[in-house]
CSV table of C-alpha atoms in Angstrom, one decimal:
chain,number,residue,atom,x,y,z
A,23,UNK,CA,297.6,117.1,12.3
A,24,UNK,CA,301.0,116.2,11.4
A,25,UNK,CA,303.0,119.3,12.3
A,26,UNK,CA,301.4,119.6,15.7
A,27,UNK,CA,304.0,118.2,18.5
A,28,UNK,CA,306.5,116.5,16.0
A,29,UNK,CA,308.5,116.6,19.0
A,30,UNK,CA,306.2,114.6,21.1
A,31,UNK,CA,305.4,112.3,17.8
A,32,UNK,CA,308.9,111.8,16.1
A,33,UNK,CA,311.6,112.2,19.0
A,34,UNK,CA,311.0,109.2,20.4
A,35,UNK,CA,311.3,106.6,18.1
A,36,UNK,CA,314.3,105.8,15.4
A,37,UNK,CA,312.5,104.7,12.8
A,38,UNK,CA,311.7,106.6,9.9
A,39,UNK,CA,308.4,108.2,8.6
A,40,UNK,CA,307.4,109.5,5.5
A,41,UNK,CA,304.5,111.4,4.2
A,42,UNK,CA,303.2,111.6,0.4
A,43,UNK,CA,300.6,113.8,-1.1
A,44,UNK,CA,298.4,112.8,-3.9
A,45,UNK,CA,298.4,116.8,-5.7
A,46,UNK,CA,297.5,117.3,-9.2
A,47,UNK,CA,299.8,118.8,-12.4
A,48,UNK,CA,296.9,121.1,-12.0
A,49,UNK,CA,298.2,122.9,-9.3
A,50,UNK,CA,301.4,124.2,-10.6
A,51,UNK,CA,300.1,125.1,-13.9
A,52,UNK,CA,296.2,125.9,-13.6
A,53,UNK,CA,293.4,125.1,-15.6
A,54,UNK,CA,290.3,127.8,-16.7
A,55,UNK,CA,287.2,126.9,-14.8
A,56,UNK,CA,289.0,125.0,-11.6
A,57,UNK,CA,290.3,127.8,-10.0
A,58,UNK,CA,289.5,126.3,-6.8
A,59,UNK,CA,290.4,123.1,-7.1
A,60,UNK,CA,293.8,124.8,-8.6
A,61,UNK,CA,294.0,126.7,-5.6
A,62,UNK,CA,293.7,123.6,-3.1
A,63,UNK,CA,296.4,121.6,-5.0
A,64,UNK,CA,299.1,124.4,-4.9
A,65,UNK,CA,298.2,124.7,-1.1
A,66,UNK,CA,299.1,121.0,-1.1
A,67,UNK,CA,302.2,122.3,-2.8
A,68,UNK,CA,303.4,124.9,-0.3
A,69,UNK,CA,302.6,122.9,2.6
A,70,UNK,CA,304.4,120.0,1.9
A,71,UNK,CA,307.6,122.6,1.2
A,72,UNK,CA,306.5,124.0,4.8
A,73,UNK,CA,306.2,120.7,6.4
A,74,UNK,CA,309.0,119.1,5.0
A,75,UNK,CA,311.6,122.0,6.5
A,76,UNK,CA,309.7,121.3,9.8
A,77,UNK,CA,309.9,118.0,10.3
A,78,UNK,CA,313.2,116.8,8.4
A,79,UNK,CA,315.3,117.5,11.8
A,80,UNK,CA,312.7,114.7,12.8
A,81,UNK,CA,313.9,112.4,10.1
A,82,UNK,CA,310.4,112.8,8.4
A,83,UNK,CA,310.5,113.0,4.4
A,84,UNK,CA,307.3,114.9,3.1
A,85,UNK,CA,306.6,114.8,-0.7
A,86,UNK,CA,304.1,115.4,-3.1
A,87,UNK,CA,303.0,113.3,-6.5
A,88,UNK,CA,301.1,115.5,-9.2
A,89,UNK,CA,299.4,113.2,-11.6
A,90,UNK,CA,298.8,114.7,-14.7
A,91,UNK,CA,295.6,113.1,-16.7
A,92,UNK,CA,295.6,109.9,-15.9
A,93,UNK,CA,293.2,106.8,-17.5
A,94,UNK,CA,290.7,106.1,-14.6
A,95,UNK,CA,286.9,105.1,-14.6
A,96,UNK,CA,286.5,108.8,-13.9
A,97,UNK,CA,288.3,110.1,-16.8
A,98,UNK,CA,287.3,107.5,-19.1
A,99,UNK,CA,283.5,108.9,-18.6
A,100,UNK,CA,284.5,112.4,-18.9
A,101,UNK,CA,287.2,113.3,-21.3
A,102,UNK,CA,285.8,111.4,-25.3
A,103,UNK,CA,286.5,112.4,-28.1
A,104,UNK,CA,287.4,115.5,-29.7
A,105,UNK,CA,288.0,116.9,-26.4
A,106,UNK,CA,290.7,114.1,-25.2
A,107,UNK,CA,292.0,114.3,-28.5
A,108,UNK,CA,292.9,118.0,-27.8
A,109,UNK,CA,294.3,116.9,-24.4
A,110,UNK,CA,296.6,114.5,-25.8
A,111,UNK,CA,297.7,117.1,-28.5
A,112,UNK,CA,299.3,119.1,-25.1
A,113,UNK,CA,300.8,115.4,-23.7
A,114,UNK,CA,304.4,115.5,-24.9
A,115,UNK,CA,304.3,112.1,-24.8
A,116,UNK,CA,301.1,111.8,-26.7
A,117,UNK,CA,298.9,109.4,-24.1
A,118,UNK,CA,297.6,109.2,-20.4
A,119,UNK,CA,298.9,107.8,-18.1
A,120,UNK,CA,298.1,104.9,-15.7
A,121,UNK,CA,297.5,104.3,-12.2
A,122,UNK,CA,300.7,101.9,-12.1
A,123,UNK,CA,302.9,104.8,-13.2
A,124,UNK,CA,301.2,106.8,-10.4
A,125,UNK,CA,302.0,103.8,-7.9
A,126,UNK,CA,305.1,103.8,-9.4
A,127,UNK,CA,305.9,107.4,-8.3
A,128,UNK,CA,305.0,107.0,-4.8
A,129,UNK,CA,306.7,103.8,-4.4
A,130,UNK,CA,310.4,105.8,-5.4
A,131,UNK,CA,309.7,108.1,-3.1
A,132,UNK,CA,308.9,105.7,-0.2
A,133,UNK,CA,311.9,104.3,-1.2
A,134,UNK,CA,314.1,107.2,-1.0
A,135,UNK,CA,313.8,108.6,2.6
A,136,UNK,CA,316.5,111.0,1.4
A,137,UNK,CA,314.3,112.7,-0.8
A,138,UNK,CA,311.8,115.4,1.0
A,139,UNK,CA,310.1,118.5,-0.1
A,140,UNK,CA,309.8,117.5,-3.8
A,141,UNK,CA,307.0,117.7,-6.0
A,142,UNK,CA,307.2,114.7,-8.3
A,143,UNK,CA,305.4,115.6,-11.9
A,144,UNK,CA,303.9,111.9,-13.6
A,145,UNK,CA,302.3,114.3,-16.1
A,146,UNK,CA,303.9,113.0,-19.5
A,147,UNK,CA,305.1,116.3,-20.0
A,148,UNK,CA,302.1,117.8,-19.8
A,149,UNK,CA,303.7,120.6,-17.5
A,150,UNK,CA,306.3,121.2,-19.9
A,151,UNK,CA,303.3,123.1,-22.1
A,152,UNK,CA,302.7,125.7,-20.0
């Protein structure tokens, strides 16, 4: 685990490390019927806050990316219709996103070793609703 010996792991070298989470929009604002999944993504939340205060004396930056809905295989096959047209009714920005956009996102804060303990939204806005 990453938090266990950071001394031992982290001490030793001069290079910089960096860790980034994939979470979910999900976890900050909730969703009815995925209260565990809700759950496991604003644990992801909290302990990337926790880990980041650990390990920045270490000159590790720990970070988080929560996608909002984003167009994959998976969400092509689940969210038609009627239903996605509700969705993007709640999307300030009025579409999904895109995998590239997610990339995008992780690649800033690879980037930016200055940055650590953020959650980075790539929601459209979506979070903005709640």
């Amino acid at each position: 685990m990453l938090t266990m010996q950071p001394r031992r792991c982290f001490i030793m070298s001069d290079e910089k490390y960096l860790h980034v989470s994939m979470g979910s929009v999900v976890g900050s604002v909730g969703n009815a019927g995925q209260g565990v999944y809700s759950a496991s993504k604003a644990g992801l939340v909290g302990f990337t806050k926790s880990t980041a205060k650990e390990l920045a004396r270490f000159g590790v930056s720990v970070n988080v990316v929560e996608p909002g809905f984003i167009d994959t295989d998976m969400t092509s096959h689940i969210v038609k219709g009627a239903q996605r047209e509700k969705i993007l009714g709640k999307i300030p920005l009025r579409r999904f996103g895109n995998s590239k956009e997610v990339a995008e996102a992780v690649l800033f804060l690879i980037a930016n070793t200055y940055v650590t303990g953020q959650v980075l939204k790539v929601d459209g806005g979506l979070s903005l609703q709640f």
